[in-house]
XYZ file of C-alpha atoms in Angstrom:
232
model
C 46.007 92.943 29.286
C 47.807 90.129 31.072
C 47.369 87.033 29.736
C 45.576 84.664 32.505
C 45.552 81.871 30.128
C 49.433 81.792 29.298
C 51.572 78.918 30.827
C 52.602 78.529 34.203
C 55.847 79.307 35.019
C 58.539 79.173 37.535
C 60.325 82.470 38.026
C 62.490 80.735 41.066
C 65.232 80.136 42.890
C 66.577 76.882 43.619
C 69.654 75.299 45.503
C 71.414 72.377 46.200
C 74.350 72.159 48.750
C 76.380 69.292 50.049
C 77.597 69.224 53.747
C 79.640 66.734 55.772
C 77.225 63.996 55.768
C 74.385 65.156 53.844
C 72.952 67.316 51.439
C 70.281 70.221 52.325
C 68.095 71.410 48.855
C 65.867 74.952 48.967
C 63.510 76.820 47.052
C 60.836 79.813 46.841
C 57.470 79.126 46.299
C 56.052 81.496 43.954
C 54.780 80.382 40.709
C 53.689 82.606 38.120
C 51.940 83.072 34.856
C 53.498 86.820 33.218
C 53.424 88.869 35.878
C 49.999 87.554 37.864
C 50.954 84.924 40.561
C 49.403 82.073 40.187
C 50.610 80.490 43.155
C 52.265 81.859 46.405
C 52.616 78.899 48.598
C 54.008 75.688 45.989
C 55.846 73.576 46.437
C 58.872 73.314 43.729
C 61.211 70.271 46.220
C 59.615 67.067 44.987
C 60.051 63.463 45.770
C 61.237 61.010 44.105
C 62.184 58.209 46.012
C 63.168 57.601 49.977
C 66.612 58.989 49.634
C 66.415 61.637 46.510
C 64.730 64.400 45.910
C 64.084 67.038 43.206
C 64.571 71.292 43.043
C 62.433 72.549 39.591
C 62.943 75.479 38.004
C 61.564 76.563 34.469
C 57.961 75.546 33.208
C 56.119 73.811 35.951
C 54.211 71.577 33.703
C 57.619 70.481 32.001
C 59.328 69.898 35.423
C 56.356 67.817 36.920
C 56.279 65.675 33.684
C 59.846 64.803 34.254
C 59.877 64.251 37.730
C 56.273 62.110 37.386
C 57.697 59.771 34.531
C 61.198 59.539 36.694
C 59.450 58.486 39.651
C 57.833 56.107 38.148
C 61.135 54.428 36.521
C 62.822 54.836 39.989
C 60.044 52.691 41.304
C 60.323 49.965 39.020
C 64.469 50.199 39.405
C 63.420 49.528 43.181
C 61.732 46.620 42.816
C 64.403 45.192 40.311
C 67.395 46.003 42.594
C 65.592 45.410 46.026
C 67.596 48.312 47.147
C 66.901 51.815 46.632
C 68.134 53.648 43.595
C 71.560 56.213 44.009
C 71.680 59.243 42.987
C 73.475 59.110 40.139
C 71.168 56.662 38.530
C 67.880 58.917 39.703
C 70.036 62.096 37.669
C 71.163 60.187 34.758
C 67.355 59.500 34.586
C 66.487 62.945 34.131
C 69.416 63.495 31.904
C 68.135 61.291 29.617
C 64.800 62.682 29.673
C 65.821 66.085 29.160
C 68.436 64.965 26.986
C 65.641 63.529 24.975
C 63.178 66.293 24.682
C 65.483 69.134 24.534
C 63.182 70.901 21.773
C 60.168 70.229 23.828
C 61.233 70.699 27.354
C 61.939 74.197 29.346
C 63.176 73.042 32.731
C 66.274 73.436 34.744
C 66.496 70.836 37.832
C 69.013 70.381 40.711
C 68.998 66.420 42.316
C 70.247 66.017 45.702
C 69.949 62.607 48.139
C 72.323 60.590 49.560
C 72.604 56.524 49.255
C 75.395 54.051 51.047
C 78.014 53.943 47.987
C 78.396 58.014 47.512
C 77.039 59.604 50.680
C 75.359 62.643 49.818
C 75.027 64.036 46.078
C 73.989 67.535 43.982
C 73.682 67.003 40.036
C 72.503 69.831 38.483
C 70.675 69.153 35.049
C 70.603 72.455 33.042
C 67.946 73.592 30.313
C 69.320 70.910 27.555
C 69.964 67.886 29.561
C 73.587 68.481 30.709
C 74.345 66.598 33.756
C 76.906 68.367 36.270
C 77.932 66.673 39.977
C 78.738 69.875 42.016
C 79.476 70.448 45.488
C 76.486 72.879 44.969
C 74.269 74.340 42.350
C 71.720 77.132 42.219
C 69.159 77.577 39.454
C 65.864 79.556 38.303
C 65.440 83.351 37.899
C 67.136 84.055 41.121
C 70.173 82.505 40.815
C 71.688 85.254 38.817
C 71.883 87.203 42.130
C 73.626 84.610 43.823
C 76.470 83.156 41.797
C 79.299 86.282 44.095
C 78.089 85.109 47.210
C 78.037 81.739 46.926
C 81.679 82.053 45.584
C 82.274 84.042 48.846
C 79.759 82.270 51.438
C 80.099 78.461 50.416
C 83.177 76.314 51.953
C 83.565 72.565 52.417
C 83.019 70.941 55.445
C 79.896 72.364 56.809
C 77.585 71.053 59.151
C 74.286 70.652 58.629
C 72.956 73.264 60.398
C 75.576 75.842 58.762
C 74.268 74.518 55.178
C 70.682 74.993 55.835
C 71.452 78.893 57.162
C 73.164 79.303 53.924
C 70.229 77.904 51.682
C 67.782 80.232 53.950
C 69.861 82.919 53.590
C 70.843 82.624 50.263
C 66.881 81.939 48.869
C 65.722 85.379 50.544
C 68.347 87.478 49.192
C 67.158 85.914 45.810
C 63.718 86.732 46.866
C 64.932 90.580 47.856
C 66.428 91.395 44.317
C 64.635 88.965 41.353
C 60.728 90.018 41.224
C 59.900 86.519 40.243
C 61.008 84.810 43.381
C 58.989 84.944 46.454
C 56.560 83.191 48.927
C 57.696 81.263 51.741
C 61.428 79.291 51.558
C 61.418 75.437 51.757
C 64.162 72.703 52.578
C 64.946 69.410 52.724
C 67.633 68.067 54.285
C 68.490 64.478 52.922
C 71.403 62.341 54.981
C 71.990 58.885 56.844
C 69.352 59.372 59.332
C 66.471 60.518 56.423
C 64.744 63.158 55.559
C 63.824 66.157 57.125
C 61.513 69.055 56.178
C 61.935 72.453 57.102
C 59.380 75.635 56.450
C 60.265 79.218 56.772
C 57.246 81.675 56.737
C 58.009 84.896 54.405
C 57.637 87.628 57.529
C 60.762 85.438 58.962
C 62.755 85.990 56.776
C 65.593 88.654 57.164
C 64.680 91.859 55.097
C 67.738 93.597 52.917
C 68.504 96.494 51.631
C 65.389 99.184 50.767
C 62.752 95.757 52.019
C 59.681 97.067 53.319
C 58.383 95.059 56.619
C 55.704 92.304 55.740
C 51.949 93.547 55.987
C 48.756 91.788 55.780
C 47.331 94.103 53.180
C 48.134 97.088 50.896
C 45.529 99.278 53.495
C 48.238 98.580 55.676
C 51.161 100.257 53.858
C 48.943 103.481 52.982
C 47.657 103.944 56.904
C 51.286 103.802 58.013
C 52.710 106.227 55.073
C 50.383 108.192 53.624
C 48.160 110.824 55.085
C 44.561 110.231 57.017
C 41.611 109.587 54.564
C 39.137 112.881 54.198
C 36.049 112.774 56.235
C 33.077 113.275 54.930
């Protein structure tokens, strides 16, 4: 019998991608305990400050510790500086953290904002506390399915609008192949002008190879493939 009681975690898929001007970050939203799904609809892009923002992948407990205590030092950096923090400072704050509690921790994170000194930024921060500036960075469960066509699809100089196509894109082929990704897709694209939100409902996304169409129920399915029910 399926544990009910066993920690939440993230079967995901996560990206980060830098365009000219910006950065745009994605995700799924399913969150799972085993193999029951213990949440269809979260939300794994969290803030933590103005201009950065965070992708979690791993345990979801571990990845909101880090990102709580980190927003909480980002604050305090604030209100030091009078400025808001970069990027680099918000990563090398998780580094450190995960850095830290290596033994304890089982999170993988991807940090993406821009600031005024470096434009816009993706640090990836590994299970272990690496820290890794790439011009993007994919994580979680799902990412295994997307390292070839990343290599294929990604190119510099995008616009925004062709980086947020290839986040979409890119999430729900993850969500087509890797059992643990699913839900709806999320991004946030972080530039000059702010921060905007995006949200893709799961029957928009495109369907792949061998997808069945969306349905509202399993009754569904079985009316439309399998035979009438017996009268009685």
């Amino acid at each position: 019998m399926e544990d009910v009681n066993a920690p939440h975690s993230m079967g995901t898929t996560i990206i980060g991608v830098t365009y000219d001007g910006g950065v745009v970050l994605g995700a799924d939203s399913r969150t799972s305990t085993g193999m029951y799904v213990a949440n269809r609809a979260s939300d794994k892009i969290t803030q933590l400050t103005d201009n950065v923002y965070v992708c979690r992948s791993g345990s979801a407990a571990d990845s909101q510790v880090v990102s709580d205590y980190v927003r909480y030092f980002l604050h305090q950096h604030t209100i030091q500086l009078g400025q808001p923090a970069t990027v680099k400072v918000a990563s090398n704050l998780i580094r450190l953290l995960s850095y830290s509690n290596k033994n304890m921790l089982e999170t993988g994170l991807i940090v993406g904002g821009w600031d005024k000194y470096e434009g816009g930024k993706i640090y990836s921060v590994p299970l272990g506390g690496t820290l890794l500036e790439q011009p993007f960075a994919i994580g979680g469960s799902g990412s295994s399915y997307l390292y070839g066509f990343f290599d294929q699809a990604w190119k510099e100089g995008m616009n925004k609008d062709e980086a947020e196509k290839l986040v979409v894109k890119a999430v729900s082929l993850a969500i087509a192949r890797d059992g643990a990704s699913g839900g709806v897709v999320r991004t946030v694209i972080i530039n000059s002008e702010g921060v905007t939100r995006n949200f893709y409902p799961g029957d928009e996304l495109p369907l792949w190879n061998e997808e069945l169409e969306p349905c509202s129920s399993l009754l569904d399915i079985l009316s439309s493939t399998g035979p009438e029910p017996m009268s009685i």
